mmCIF file of C-alpha atoms in Angstrom:
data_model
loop_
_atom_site.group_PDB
_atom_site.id
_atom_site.type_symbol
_atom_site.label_atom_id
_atom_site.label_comp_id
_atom_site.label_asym_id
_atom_site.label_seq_id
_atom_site.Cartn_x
_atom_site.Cartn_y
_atom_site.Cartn_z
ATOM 1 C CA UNK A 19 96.022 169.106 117.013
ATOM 2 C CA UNK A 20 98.602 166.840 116.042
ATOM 3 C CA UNK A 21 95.834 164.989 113.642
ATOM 4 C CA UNK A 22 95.393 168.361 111.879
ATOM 5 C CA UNK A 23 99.071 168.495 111.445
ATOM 6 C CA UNK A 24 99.591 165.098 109.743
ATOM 7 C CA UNK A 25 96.717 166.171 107.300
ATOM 8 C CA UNK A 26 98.561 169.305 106.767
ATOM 9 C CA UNK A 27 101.721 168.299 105.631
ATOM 10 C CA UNK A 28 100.002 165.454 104.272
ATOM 11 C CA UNK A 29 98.064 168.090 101.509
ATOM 12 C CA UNK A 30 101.579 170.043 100.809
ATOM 13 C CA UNK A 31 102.981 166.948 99.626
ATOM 14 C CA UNK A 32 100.250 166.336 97.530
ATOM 15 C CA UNK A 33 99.815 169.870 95.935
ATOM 16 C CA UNK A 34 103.837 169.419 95.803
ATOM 17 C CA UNK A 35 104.073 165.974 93.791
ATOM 18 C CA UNK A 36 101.191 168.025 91.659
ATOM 19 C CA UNK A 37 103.035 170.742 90.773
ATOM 20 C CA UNK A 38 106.373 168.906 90.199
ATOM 21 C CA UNK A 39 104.696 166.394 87.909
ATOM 22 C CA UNK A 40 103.962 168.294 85.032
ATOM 23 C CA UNK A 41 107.117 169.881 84.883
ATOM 24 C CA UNK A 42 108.931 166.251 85.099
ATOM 25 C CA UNK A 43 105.968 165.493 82.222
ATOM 26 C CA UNK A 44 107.854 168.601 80.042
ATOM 27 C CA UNK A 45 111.581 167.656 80.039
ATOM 28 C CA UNK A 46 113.130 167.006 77.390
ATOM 29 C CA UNK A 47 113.319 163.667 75.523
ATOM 30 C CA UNK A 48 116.798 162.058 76.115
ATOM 31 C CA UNK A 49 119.332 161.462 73.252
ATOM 32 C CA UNK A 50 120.833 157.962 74.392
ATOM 33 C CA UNK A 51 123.339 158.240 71.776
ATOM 34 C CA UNK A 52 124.736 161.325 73.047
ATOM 35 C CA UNK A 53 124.597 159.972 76.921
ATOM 36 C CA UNK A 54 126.914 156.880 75.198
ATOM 37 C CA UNK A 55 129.170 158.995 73.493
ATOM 38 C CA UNK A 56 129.682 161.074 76.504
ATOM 39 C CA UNK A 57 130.534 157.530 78.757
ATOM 40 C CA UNK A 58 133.244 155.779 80.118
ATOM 41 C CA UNK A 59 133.842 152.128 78.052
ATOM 42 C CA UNK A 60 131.760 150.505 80.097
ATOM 43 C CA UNK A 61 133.324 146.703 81.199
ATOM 44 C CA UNK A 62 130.288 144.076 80.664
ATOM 45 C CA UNK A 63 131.037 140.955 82.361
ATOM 46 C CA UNK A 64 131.330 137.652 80.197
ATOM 47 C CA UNK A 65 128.684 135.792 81.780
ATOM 48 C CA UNK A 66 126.059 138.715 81.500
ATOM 49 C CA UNK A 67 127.108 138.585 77.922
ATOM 50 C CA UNK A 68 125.932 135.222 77.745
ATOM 51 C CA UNK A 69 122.827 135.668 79.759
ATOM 52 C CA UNK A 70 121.733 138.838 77.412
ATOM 53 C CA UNK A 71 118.300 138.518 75.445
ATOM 54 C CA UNK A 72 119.420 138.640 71.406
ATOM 55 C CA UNK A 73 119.538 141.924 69.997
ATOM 56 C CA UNK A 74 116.547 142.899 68.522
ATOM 57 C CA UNK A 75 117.288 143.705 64.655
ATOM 58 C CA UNK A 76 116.835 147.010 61.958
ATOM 59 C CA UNK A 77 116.107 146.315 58.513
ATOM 60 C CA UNK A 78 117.555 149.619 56.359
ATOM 61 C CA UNK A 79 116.399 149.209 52.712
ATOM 62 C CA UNK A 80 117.844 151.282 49.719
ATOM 63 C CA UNK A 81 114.842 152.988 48.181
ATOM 64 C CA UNK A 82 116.851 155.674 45.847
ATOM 65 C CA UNK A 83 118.954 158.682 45.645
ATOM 66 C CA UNK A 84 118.692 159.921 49.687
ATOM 67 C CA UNK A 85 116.125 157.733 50.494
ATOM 68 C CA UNK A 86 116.458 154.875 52.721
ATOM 69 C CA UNK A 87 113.799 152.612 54.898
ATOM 70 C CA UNK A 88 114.525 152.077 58.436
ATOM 71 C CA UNK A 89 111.826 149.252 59.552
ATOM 72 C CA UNK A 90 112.007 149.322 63.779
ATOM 73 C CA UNK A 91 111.766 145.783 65.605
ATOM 74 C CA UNK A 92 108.312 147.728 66.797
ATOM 75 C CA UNK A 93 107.066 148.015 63.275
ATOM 76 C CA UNK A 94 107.465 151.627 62.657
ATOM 77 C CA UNK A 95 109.038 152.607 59.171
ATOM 78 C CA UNK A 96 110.800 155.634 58.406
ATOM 79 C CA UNK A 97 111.471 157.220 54.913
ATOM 80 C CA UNK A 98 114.788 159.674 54.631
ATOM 81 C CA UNK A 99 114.645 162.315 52.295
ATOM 82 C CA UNK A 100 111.348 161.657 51.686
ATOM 83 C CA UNK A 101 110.180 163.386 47.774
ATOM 84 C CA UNK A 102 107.339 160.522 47.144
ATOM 85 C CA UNK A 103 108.625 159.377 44.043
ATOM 86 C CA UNK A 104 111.373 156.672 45.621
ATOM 87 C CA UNK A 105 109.189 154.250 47.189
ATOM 88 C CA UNK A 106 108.931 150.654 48.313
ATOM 89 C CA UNK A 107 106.450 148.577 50.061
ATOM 90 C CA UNK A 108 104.020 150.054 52.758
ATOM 91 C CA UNK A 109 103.775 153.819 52.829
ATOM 92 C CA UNK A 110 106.432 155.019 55.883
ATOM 93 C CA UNK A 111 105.164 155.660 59.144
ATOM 94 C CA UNK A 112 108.000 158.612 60.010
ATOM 95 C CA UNK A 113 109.528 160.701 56.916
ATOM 96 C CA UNK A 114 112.197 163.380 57.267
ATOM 97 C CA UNK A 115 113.048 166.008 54.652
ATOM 98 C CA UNK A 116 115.677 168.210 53.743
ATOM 99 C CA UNK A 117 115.070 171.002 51.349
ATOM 100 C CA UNK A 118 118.161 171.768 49.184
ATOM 101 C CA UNK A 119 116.306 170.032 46.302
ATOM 102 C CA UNK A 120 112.745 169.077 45.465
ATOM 103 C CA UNK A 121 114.309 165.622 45.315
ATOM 104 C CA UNK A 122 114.456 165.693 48.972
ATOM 105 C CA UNK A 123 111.644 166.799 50.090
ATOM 106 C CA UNK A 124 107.473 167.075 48.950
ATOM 107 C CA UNK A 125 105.521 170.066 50.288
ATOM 108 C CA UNK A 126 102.384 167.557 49.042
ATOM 109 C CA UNK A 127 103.006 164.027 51.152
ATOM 110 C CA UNK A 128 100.222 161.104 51.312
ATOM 111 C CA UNK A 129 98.101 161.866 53.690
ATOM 112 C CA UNK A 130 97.926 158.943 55.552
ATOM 113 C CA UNK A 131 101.982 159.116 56.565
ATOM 114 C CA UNK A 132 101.375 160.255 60.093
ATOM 115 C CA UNK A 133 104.421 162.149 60.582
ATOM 116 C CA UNK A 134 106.269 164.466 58.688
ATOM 117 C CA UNK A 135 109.211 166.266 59.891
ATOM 118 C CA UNK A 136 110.742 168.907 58.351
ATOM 119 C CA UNK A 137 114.969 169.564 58.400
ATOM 120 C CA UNK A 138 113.779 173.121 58.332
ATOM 121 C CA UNK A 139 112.352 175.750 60.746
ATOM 122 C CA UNK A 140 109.633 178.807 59.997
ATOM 123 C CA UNK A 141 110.553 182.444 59.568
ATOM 124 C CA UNK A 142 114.516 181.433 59.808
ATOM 125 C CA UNK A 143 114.474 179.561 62.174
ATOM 126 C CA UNK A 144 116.230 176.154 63.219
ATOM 127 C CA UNK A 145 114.049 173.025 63.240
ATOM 128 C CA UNK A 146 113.874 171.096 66.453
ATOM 129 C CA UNK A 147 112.991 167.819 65.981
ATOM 130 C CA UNK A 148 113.146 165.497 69.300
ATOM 131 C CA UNK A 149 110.048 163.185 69.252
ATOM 132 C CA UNK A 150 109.738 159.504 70.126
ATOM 133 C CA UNK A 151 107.308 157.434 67.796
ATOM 134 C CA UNK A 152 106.737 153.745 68.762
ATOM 135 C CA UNK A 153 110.656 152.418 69.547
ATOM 136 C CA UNK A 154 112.366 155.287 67.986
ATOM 137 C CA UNK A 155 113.292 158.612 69.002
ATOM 138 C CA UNK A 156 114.251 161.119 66.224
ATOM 139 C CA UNK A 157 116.153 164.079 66.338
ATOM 140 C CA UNK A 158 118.195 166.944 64.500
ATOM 141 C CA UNK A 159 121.058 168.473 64.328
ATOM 142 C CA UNK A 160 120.755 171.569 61.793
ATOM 143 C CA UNK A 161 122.896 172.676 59.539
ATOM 144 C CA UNK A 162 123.191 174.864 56.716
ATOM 145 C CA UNK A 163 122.918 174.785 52.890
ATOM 146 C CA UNK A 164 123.744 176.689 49.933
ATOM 147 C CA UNK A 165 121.276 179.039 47.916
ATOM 148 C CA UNK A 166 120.732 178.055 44.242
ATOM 149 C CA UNK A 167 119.662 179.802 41.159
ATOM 150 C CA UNK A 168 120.035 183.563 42.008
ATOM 151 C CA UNK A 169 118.642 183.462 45.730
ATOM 152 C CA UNK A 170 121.249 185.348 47.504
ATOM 153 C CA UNK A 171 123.963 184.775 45.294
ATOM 154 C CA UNK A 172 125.213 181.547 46.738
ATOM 155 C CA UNK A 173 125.296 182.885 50.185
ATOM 156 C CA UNK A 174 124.762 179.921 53.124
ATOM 157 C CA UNK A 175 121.375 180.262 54.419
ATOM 158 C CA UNK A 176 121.860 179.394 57.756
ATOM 159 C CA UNK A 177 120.088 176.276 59.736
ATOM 160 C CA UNK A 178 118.044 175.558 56.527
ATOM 161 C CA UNK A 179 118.772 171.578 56.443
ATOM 162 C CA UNK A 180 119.562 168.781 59.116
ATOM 163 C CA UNK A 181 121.308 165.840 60.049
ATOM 164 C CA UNK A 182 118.455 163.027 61.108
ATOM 165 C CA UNK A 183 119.456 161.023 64.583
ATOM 166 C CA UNK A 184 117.046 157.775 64.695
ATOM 167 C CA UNK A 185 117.808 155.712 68.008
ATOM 168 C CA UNK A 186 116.197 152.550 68.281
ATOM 169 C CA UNK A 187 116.788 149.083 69.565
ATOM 170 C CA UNK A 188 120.586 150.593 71.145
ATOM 171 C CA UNK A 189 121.347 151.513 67.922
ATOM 172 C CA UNK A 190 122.607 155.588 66.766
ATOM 173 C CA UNK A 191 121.584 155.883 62.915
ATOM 174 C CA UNK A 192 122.433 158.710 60.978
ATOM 175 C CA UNK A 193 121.222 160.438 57.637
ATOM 176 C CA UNK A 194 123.717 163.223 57.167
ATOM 177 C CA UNK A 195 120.923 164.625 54.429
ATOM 178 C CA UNK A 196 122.208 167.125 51.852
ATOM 179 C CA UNK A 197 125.330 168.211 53.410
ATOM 180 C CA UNK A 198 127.152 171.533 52.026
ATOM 181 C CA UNK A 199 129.325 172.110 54.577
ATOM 182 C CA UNK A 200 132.146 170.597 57.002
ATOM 183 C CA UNK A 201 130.831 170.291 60.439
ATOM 184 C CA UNK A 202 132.510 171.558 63.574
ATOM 185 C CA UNK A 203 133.290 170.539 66.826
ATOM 186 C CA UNK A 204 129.604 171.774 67.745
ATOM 187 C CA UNK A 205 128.014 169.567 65.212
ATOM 188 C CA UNK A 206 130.189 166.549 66.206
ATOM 189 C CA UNK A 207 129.132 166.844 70.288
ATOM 190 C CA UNK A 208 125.411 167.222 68.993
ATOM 191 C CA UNK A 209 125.376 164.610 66.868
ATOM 192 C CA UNK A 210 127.198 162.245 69.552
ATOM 193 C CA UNK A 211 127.849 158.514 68.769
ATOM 194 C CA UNK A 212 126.475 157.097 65.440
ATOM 195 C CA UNK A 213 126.865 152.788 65.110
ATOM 196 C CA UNK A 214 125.112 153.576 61.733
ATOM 197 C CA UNK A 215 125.953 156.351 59.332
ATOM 198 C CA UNK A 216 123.745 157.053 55.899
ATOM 199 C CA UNK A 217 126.647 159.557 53.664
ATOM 200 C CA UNK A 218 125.948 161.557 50.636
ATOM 201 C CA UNK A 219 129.312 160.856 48.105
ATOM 202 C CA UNK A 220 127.961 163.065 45.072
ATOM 203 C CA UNK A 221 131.200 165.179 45.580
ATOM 204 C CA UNK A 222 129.256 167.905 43.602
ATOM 205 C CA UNK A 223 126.059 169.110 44.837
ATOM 206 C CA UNK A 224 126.784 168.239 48.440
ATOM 207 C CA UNK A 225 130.128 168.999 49.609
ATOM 208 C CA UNK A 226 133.366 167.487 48.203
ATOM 209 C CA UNK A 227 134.729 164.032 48.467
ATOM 210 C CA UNK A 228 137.108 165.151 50.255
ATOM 211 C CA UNK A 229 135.200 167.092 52.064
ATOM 212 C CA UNK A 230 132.550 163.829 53.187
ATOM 213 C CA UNK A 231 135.226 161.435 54.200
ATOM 214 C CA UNK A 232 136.881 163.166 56.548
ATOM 215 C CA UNK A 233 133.578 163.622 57.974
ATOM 216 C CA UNK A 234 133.610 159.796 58.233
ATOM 217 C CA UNK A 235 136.303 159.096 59.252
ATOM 218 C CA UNK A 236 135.769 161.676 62.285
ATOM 219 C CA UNK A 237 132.450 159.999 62.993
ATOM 220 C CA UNK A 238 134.112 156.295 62.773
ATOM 221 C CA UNK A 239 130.774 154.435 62.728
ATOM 222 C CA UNK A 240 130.933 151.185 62.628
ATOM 223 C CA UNK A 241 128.977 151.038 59.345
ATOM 224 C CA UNK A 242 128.724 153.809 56.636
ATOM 225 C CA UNK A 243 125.983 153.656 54.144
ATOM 226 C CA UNK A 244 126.495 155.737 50.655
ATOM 227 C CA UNK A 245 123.984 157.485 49.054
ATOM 228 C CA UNK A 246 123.158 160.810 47.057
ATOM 229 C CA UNK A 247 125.777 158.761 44.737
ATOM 230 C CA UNK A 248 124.879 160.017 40.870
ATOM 231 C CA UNK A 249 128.157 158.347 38.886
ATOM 232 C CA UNK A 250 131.339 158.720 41.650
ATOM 233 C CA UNK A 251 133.891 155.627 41.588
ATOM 234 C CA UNK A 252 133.066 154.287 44.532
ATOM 235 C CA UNK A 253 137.202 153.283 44.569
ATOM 236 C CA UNK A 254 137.451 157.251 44.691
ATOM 237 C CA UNK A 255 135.476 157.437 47.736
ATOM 238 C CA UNK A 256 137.335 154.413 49.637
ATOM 239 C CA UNK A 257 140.674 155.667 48.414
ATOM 240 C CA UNK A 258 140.009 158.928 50.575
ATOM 241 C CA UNK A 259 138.210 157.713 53.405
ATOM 242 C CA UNK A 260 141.631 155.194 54.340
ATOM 243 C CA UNK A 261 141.788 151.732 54.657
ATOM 244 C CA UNK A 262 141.190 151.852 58.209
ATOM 245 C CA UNK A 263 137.018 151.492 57.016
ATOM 246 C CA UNK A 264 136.511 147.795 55.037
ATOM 247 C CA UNK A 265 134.384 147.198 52.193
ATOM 248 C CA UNK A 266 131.028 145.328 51.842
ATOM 249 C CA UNK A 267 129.495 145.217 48.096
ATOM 250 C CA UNK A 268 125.840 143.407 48.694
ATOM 251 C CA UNK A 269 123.348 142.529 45.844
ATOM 252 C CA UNK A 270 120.466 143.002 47.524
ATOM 253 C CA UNK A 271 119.267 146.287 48.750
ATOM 254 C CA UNK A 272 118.471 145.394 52.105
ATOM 255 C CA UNK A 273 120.598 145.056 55.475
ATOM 256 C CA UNK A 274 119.193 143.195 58.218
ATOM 257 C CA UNK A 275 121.473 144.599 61.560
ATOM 258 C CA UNK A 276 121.281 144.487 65.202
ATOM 259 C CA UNK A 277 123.769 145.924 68.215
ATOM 260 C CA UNK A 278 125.394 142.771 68.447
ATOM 261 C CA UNK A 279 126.099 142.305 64.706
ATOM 262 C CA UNK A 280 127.771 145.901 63.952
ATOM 263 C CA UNK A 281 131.215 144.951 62.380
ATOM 264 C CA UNK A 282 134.038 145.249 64.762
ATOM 265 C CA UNK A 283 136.248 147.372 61.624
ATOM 266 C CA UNK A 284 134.273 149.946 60.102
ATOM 267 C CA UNK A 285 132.746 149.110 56.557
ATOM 268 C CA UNK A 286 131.195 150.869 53.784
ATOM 269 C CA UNK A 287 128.247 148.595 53.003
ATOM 270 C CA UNK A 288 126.950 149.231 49.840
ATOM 271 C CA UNK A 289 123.855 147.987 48.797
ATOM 272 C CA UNK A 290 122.431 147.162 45.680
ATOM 273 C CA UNK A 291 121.071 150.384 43.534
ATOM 274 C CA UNK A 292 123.387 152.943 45.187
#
């Protein structure tokens, strides 16, 4: 009797762990950037720093007008803005698109990219991007743009864009996309922590200078990456965005960074071609 017991509670168990593991298989993918922001300063002691494995590093290349490379320490590469035309080396692994402009976007990509993600939902809707490929894990945070040309006379057509999250190697790197709007508090707790912020400075066919950098300095990261730049004076753009955030003028259009080499004052790197 007390045999057929055991192997009774012995089989709930097991038809237990078998229906709890698919539903642990289905949560949701978790934003470590938004767990960080949400912290306490965490205290690491000095001789763990000295004990700690090197960073591993990001390479972020300047490809053209919204489009940057992000190459992961696990050899995935991701295009931003992705249209095709602005391209560099090996084909991206990853590409994100935002659809304000056909410069941002190609309803036609190669083939052979392997995933294409769109800052846009179906019927309306919101995209929801939260995917891990390789090292990375990619999200969204949607917001809305502006209709052009007669399409609803300039009305805000909401959730039709978004703001790219790519995590990798303990690093929070944003592409703020084709921005039109100021974000709110909302936006800000979605988007969480960013080490690593790509900003559009057109001051025209995004949002306002003004408008952009007090975005950054609200988001603080520890490096801010123009783009979307077309012919504003960069000394316009630094001006506005204080002189709490340094300056970093490179010639070459790539930045090699890790966790442990983010700049302890926040700088505007800009790379060469922006």
């Amino acid at each position: 009797m007390l045999r057929s017991l055991v192997v009774l509670v012995a089989t709930a168990f097991a038809l237990s762990g078998a229906l709890i593991a698919p539903a642990a298989a289905q949560q949701p993918l978790r934003s470590e950037c938004l767990a960080m922001a949400n912290a306490p300063p965490r205290v690491v002691p000095v001789s763990l720093r000295r004990t700690a494995a090197k960073a591993e590093e990001v390479t972020i290349t300047y490809v053209g007008h919204s489009t940057y490379y992000i190459d992961t320490p696990g050899g995935v590469r991701i295009g931003t803005d992705f249209n095709g035309a602005y391209r560099t080396g090996r084909l991206p692994d990853v590409v994100t698109m935002n659809r304000a402009h056909s410069t941002h976007y190609t309803l036609f990509p190669d083939p052979k990219i392997a995933h294409v993600l769109h800052g846009w939902g179906e019927n309306g809707q919101a995209a929801n991007v939260s995917t891990q490929v390789g090292d990375v894990f990619i999200r969204n945070v949607p917001t809305d743009i502006r209709r052009y040309y007669g399409d609803g006379n300039g009305a805000m057509l909401r959730d039709g864009n978004s703001i790219f999250i790519f995590e990798v190697a303990g690093l929070c790197i944003g592409h703020l996309g084709h921005l039109h709007h100021k974000l709110d508090d909302t936006h800000f707790a979605a988007i969480g922590r960013l080490d690593i912020v790509m900003v559009p400075i057109d001051g025209t066919y995004t949002m306002s200078l003004d408008g952009v950098s007090e975005i950054t300095k609200r988001l603080r990261s520890a490096v801010v990456l123009p783009m979307h730049r077309f012919a504003t004076p960069l000394d316009e753009f630094m001006r506005l965005i204080g002189q709490q955030f340094a300056i970093d003028q490179r010639t070459e259009r790539t930045l090699k960074i890790s966790r442990d080499t983010l700049p302890g004052t926040p700088t505007v790197i800009i790379l060469d071609g922006v």
